[in-house]
Amino acid sequence: FPSIYAWRGIVYDRSKYPLVPEQVVDAEGRINGELEWQAHIQQPDGLINVNQPHGLDFRGTHWERLKAGEPLAAYLATTVTCPDEQEVTLRFHTAGDVEFSVNGQAVTEILARQEDWLPGLLRTARRTETIRLRPGQNTLVVHTRPPEGKRPRWYFGGALTTPGGNLLTHLSFS
C-alpha cells in the first residue's frame, strides 16, 4: 500500500486531560506504552479499491463527542522501519491543525496554498520538510485536532515519499 498503513492512536478531551508531547514520546522517540493506544491497521477487506490510502476518520468514530462540543485532539504514532538512512517527506491529508515529530524531534509542515473550494480529501496533499530516517526503527508521531466549525470533518492519512514525491516501497510500518 502506498500509505502509512499501521497507526496507534489515542483521542482525548483537551479540557479534561491536556496531553502534552512529552507525555506521549520521549526525547529519543520512544512511545509511552502506558497510554491507552488503539491500533488502526489497514486491512484488505476494508478497502474500496487497491489505490485507497489508509486514513483515520475521527469524525465517524467520535461524531457524538464532536457534536457535543468536546475539544478533542488525537495523537497517532507509527514505527517506520527503514533498511538504510533515507531522506523522506510526509505527504498527508487532514483538515485541522497538526504537528509532527520523528524520533522525538519536531518536524515542520511546509505551508502551501490549499484549494478551499474542494472537499479536504480532494485537495492537494500537504507536506512536511525533509525528514532524515535512520537505519532501523524510527518513530513518527502526529498530533491532530479537528477543524473549527459546526460539522468538522476530522481525518488524517499520509504517506512517506522521497522529497521529490516518489513513493517508497521499502519502508514498513508497525
Backbone as numpy.savetxt, mean C-alpha at the origin, in Angstrom:
# Nx Ny Nz CAx CAy CAz Cx Cy Cz
1.68 -12.33 -11.06 0.85 -11.15 -11.06 1.73 -9.91 -11.06
1.36 -8.86 -11.78 2.20 -7.67 -11.84 2.13 -6.81 -10.58
1.16 -7.03 -9.70 1.01 -6.17 -8.54 1.56 -6.84 -7.29
1.65 -6.05 -6.21 2.02 -6.62 -4.92 0.83 -7.43 -4.46
1.01 -8.73 -4.34 -0.11 -9.64 -4.13 -0.28 -10.12 -2.70
0.59 -9.72 -1.80 0.46 -10.16 -0.41 0.70 -8.98 0.53
-0.28 -8.70 1.35 -0.20 -7.62 2.34 -0.64 -8.14 3.69
-0.14 -7.51 4.74 -0.70 -7.60 6.09 -1.27 -6.22 6.36
-2.44 -6.15 6.97 -3.05 -4.84 7.19 -3.69 -4.72 8.55
-3.76 -3.49 9.02 -4.48 -3.18 10.25 -5.19 -1.85 10.05
-6.50 -1.85 10.27 -7.33 -0.65 10.17 -7.63 -0.20 11.59
-7.52 1.10 11.84 -7.73 1.59 13.20 -8.43 2.96 13.18
-9.02 3.29 14.31 -9.67 4.59 14.52 -8.62 5.54 15.08
-8.28 6.58 14.31 -7.22 7.50 14.70 -7.53 8.25 15.99
-8.82 8.47 16.29 -9.17 9.23 17.49 -9.09 8.38 18.76
-9.31 7.08 18.65 -9.29 6.20 19.82 -7.94 5.53 20.04
-7.24 5.27 18.96 -5.98 4.53 19.05 -5.00 5.10 18.04
-4.43 6.26 18.33 -3.53 6.88 17.36 -2.23 6.08 17.23
-2.13 5.33 16.17 -1.00 4.44 15.91 0.06 5.21 15.12
1.26 5.33 15.65 2.33 6.06 14.98 3.29 5.06 14.33
4.04 5.50 13.30 4.91 4.58 12.58 5.85 3.77 13.47
6.37 4.39 14.52 7.32 3.70 15.40 6.67 2.52 16.12
5.35 2.52 16.24 4.64 1.39 16.85 4.41 0.26 15.85
4.60 0.54 14.57 4.32 -0.42 13.50 5.59 -1.10 13.02
6.64 -0.31 12.84 7.90 -0.82 12.29 9.06 -0.11 12.99
10.13 -0.86 13.29 11.27 -0.23 13.94 12.23 0.37 12.90
13.30 0.98 13.36 14.24 1.67 12.47 14.95 0.73 11.51
14.95 -0.57 11.81 15.57 -1.57 10.93 14.57 -2.15 9.93
13.30 -1.76 10.07 12.27 -2.25 9.15 11.57 -3.51 9.62
11.71 -3.86 10.89 11.02 -5.05 11.42 9.61 -4.67 11.85
8.63 -5.46 11.40 7.22 -5.23 11.70 6.90 -5.67 13.13
6.06 -4.90 13.79 5.59 -5.24 15.13 4.58 -6.38 15.04
5.00 -7.56 15.39 4.14 -8.75 15.32 3.07 -8.81 16.39
3.11 -7.90 17.37 2.10 -7.91 18.43 0.80 -7.21 18.00
0.84 -6.48 16.90 -0.38 -5.84 16.40 -1.27 -6.90 15.74
-2.56 -6.61 15.64 -3.53 -7.57 15.09 -3.61 -7.43 13.58
-2.58 -7.91 12.89 -2.52 -7.86 11.43 -3.49 -8.85 10.82
-4.08 -8.49 9.69 -4.92 -9.40 8.91 -4.26 -9.59 7.56
-4.24 -10.83 7.09 -3.64 -11.14 5.79 -4.58 -10.74 4.66
-4.02 -10.16 3.61 -4.75 -9.80 2.39 -3.92 -10.32 1.23
-4.22 -11.53 0.79 -3.43 -12.19 -0.24 -4.31 -12.44 -1.45
-3.80 -12.06 -2.62 -4.55 -12.25 -3.86 -4.66 -13.75 -4.14
-5.86 -14.19 -4.44 -6.12 -15.59 -4.76 -6.66 -15.68 -6.19
-6.25 -16.70 -6.95 -6.72 -16.81 -8.34 -8.23 -16.85 -8.48
-8.94 -17.48 -7.53 -10.40 -17.56 -7.66 -11.08 -16.22 -7.37
-10.33 -15.24 -6.87 -10.90 -13.92 -6.63 -10.67 -12.93 -7.76
-10.02 -13.39 -8.83 -9.72 -12.51 -9.95 -10.87 -12.43 -10.95
-11.08 -11.26 -11.48 -12.05 -11.10 -12.57 -11.37 -11.46 -13.88
-10.11 -11.05 -14.04 -9.30 -11.46 -15.19 -7.84 -11.48 -14.76
-6.97 -12.07 -15.58 -5.58 -12.25 -15.16 -4.80 -10.95 -15.10
-5.31 -9.88 -15.66 -4.62 -8.59 -15.61 -5.08 -7.73 -14.44
-6.01 -8.23 -13.64 -6.54 -7.45 -12.53 -5.47 -7.27 -11.45
-5.10 -6.04 -11.12 -4.13 -5.84 -10.05 -4.77 -6.10 -8.69
-3.96 -6.53 -7.76 -4.46 -6.77 -6.41 -4.54 -5.45 -5.67
-5.69 -5.18 -5.11 -5.87 -3.97 -4.33 -6.77 -4.27 -3.15
-6.68 -3.43 -2.16 -7.50 -3.59 -0.96 -8.59 -2.54 -0.98
-9.84 -2.97 -0.92 -10.99 -2.07 -0.95 -11.48 -1.90 0.48
-10.99 -0.87 1.15 -11.37 -0.62 2.54 -12.80 -0.12 2.66
-13.27 0.58 1.65 -14.64 1.07 1.71 -15.61 -0.10 1.78
-15.34 -1.14 1.02 -16.22 -2.31 1.03 -16.26 -3.00 2.38
-15.11 -3.09 3.05 -15.06 -3.81 4.32 -15.32 -2.93 5.53
-15.24 -1.61 5.36 -15.39 -0.71 6.52 -16.41 0.40 6.24
-17.35 0.13 5.33 -18.31 1.17 4.93 -19.12 1.71 6.10
-19.62 0.86 6.96 -20.45 1.33 8.08 -19.66 2.26 8.99
-18.42 1.93 9.25 -17.58 2.77 10.10 -17.28 4.11 9.41
-17.00 4.06 8.11 -16.76 5.30 7.37 -18.01 6.18 7.34
-19.15 5.55 7.10 -20.43 6.28 7.04 -20.74 6.93 8.38
-20.35 6.27 9.47 -20.59 6.81 10.81 -19.60 7.93 11.16
-18.64 8.19 10.27 -17.71 9.28 10.49 -16.48 8.94 11.30
-16.22 7.66 11.52 -15.01 7.29 12.26 -13.78 7.72 11.47
-12.82 8.34 12.12 -11.59 8.77 11.43 -10.63 7.59 11.29
-10.86 6.78 10.27 -10.08 5.56 10.08 -8.78 5.82 9.34
-7.85 4.91 9.53 -6.60 4.87 8.80 -6.16 3.42 8.79
-5.18 3.10 7.96 -4.68 1.73 7.89 -3.18 1.72 7.65
-2.55 0.72 8.21 -1.17 0.40 7.87 -1.20 -0.90 7.09
-0.43 -0.96 6.03 -0.23 -2.16 5.24 1.26 -2.47 5.25
1.60 -3.73 5.27 3.00 -4.12 5.23 3.16 -5.35 4.36
4.27 -5.42 3.66 4.63 -6.61 2.90 6.14 -6.78 2.97
6.56 -8.02 2.92 7.98 -8.33 2.83 8.30 -8.58 1.37
9.22 -7.80 0.83 9.63 -7.91 -0.57 10.96 -8.66 -0.58
10.97 -9.81 -1.24 12.22 -10.56 -1.36 12.81 -10.29 -2.74
14.06 -9.83 -2.72 14.75 -9.42 -3.94 16.07 -10.19 -4.01
16.37 -10.87 -5.13 17.60 -11.66 -5.19 18.87 -10.82 -5.18
18.83 -9.60 -5.72 20.00 -8.73 -5.80 19.59 -7.32 -5.42
20.56 -6.45 -5.20 20.23 -5.05 -4.99 19.51 -4.54 -6.24
18.45 -3.76 -6.03 17.61 -3.34 -7.17 17.02 -1.97 -6.89
17.06 -1.08 -7.88 16.35 0.19 -7.79 14.95 -0.03 -8.32
13.95 0.43 -7.56 12.55 0.25 -7.93 11.79 1.54 -7.66
10.59 1.59 -8.21 9.63 2.65 -7.92 8.31 1.97 -7.57
7.62 2.47 -6.56 6.28 1.96 -6.24 5.28 2.79 -7.03
4.54 2.14 -7.92 3.44 2.79 -8.65 2.16 2.29 -7.99
1.25 3.22 -7.69 0.10 2.83 -6.86 -1.13 3.65 -7.21
-2.26 3.13 -6.75 -3.55 3.81 -6.85 -4.13 3.90 -5.45
-4.55 5.08 -5.08 -5.28 5.33 -3.85 -5.91 6.70 -3.99
-6.99 6.95 -3.28 -7.65 8.24 -3.38 -7.31 9.16 -2.22
-6.78 8.61 -1.15 -6.51 9.42 0.04 -5.03 9.71 0.23
-4.73 10.30 1.38 -3.35 10.58 1.74 -2.63 9.28 2.05
-1.32 9.27 1.77 -0.55 8.05 1.95 0.91 8.40 2.24
1.54 7.59 3.10 2.97 7.70 3.38 3.58 6.31 3.27
4.89 6.26 2.99 5.57 4.99 2.77 6.88 4.94 3.53
7.32 3.72 3.84 8.68 3.50 4.30 9.14 2.15 3.77
10.45 2.05 3.54 11.07 0.79 3.16 12.24 0.57 4.11
12.24 -0.57 4.76 13.28 -0.92 5.73 13.44 0.17 6.79
12.31 0.76 7.21 12.31 1.75 8.27 12.65 3.16 7.84
12.92 3.37 6.54 13.29 4.70 6.03 12.14 5.28 5.21
11.80 6.54 5.46 10.70 7.19 4.74 10.99 7.24 3.24
9.93 7.08 2.46 9.98 7.15 1.00 9.01 8.24 0.57
9.41 9.09 -0.34 8.61 10.24 -0.76 7.82 9.94 -2.03
6.57 10.39 -2.05 5.78 10.33 -3.28 6.21 11.47 -4.19
6.33 11.19 -5.47 6.59 12.23 -6.45 5.22 12.78 -6.86
4.95 14.01 -6.50 3.64 14.58 -6.76 3.48 14.89 -8.24
2.35 14.51 -8.78 2.04 14.75 -10.19 0.56 15.11 -10.30
0.23 15.83 -11.33 -1.15 16.22 -11.57 -2.01 14.98 -11.85
-3.17 14.93 -11.24 -4.08 13.81 -11.42 -5.27 14.23 -12.28
-5.85 13.26 -12.96 -7.03 13.51 -13.80 -8.27 13.49 -12.91
-8.60 14.64 -12.32 -9.68 14.72 -11.33 -11.04 14.32 -11.89
-11.22 14.37 -13.20 -12.50 14.05 -13.81 -12.72 12.53 -13.91
-11.66 11.75 -13.71 -11.77 10.29 -13.80 -11.96 9.67 -12.43
-12.67 8.53 -12.35 -12.69 7.79 -11.08 -11.26 7.41 -10.70
-10.98 7.33 -9.41 -9.63 7.12 -8.92 -8.88 5.95 -9.52
-9.56 4.82 -9.70 -8.87 3.63 -10.22 -8.52 3.75 -11.69
-9.11 4.71 -12.41 -8.82 4.89 -13.83 -7.77 5.97 -14.07
-7.37 6.66 -13.03 -6.36 7.71 -13.17 -4.98 7.11 -13.38
-4.08 7.92 -13.87 -2.69 7.50 -14.00 -2.16 7.13 -12.62
-1.39 6.05 -12.56 -0.85 5.61 -11.27 0.05 6.70 -10.68
-0.06 6.86 -9.39 0.86 7.73 -8.66 2.15 6.95 -8.44
3.24 7.63 -8.04 4.49 6.90 -7.85 5.37 7.54 -6.80
6.32 6.75 -6.33 7.27 7.23 -5.34 8.60 7.56 -6.01
9.47 8.15 -5.22 10.86 8.32 -5.64 11.48 6.93 -5.81
12.66 6.89 -6.37 13.37 5.62 -6.54 13.76 5.07 -5.17
13.54 3.78 -5.00 13.82 3.06 -3.77 14.91 2.04 -4.08
15.88 1.90 -3.20 16.92 0.89 -3.38 16.60 -0.30 -2.47
16.24 -1.43 -3.08 16.02 -2.65 -2.33 17.36 -3.34 -2.11
17.55 -3.90 -0.94 18.76 -4.66 -0.67 18.53 -6.13 -1.05
19.58 -6.89 -1.25 19.38 -8.32 -1.53 18.71 -8.99 -0.33
17.79 -9.89 -0.58 17.09 -10.57 0.51 15.77 -9.89 0.83
15.43 -9.86 2.12 14.13 -9.35 2.54 14.17 -7.85 2.80
13.11 -7.17 2.33 12.89 -5.75 2.52 11.46 -5.57 3.01
11.24 -4.60 3.89 9.91 -4.36 4.42 9.35 -3.06 3.87
8.22 -3.15 3.17 7.50 -1.99 2.65 6.29 -1.77 3.54
6.15 -0.55 4.06 5.01 -0.19 4.92 4.30 1.00 4.28
2.97 0.91 4.24 2.12 1.96 3.69 1.17 2.43 4.79
1.04 3.73 4.96 0.04 4.30 5.86 -0.96 5.05 4.99
-2.22 4.65 5.01 -3.22 5.23 4.13 -4.44 5.68 4.93
-5.07 6.73 4.43 -6.30 7.26 5.02 -7.32 7.47 3.92
-8.60 7.38 4.25 -9.61 7.61 3.22 -9.62 9.07 2.79
-10.07 9.32 1.56 -10.19 10.72 1.13 -11.33 11.39 1.88
-11.28 12.70 1.92 -12.37 13.47 2.55 -13.62 13.36 1.68
-14.78 13.46 2.30 -16.02 13.45 1.53 -17.07 12.56 2.16
-18.30 12.69 1.66 -19.42 11.95 2.23 -19.40 10.47 1.85
-18.91 10.15 0.68 -18.88 8.75 0.21 -17.46 8.40 -0.24
-16.51 8.37 0.70 -15.13 8.17 0.29 -14.89 6.78 -0.30
-14.19 6.75 -1.40 -13.78 5.50 -2.04 -12.35 5.23 -1.56
-12.20 4.35 -0.58 -10.93 4.12 0.08 -10.35 2.79 -0.38
-9.22 2.83 -1.05 -8.59 1.63 -1.60 -7.09 1.88 -1.70
-6.35 0.80 -1.85 -4.93 0.91 -2.13 -4.49 -0.32 -2.92
-3.69 -0.10 -3.94 -3.07 -1.18 -4.70 -1.82 -0.64 -5.36
-0.81 -1.49 -5.51 0.41 -0.99 -6.11 1.28 -2.09 -6.68
2.29 -1.67 -7.40 3.26 -2.58 -8.01 4.63 -1.94 -7.93
5.65 -2.77 -7.78 7.02 -2.30 -7.86 7.50 -2.47 -9.29
8.06 -1.40 -9.85 8.55 -1.41 -11.22 9.98 -0.88 -11.24
10.61 -0.96 -12.39 11.88 -0.26 -12.55 11.57 1.23 -12.50
12.57 2.08 -12.25 12.30 3.52 -12.29 11.71 3.98 -13.63
11.98 3.25 -14.70 11.42 3.58 -16.00 10.02 3.04 -16.24
9.49 2.27 -15.29 8.12 1.78 -15.39 7.96 0.34 -15.86
9.04 -0.40 -16.08 8.92 -1.80 -16.51 8.60 -2.70 -15.32
7.78 -3.70 -15.55 7.40 -4.63 -14.50 8.60 -5.48 -14.09
8.62 -5.83 -12.81 9.66 -6.69 -12.27 9.02 -8.02 -11.91
9.52 -9.10 -12.48 8.92 -10.41 -12.25 9.73 -11.28 -11.31
10.89 -10.81 -10.86 11.75 -11.63 -10.01 11.59 -11.33 -8.52
10.65 -10.47 -8.17 10.40 -10.14 -6.76 9.29 -11.04 -6.22
9.36 -11.37 -4.94 8.25 -12.10 -4.31 7.81 -11.32 -3.09
6.56 -11.54 -2.69 5.94 -10.78 -1.60 5.31 -11.74 -0.59
5.48 -11.41 0.68 4.85 -12.24 1.74 4.51 -11.36 2.92
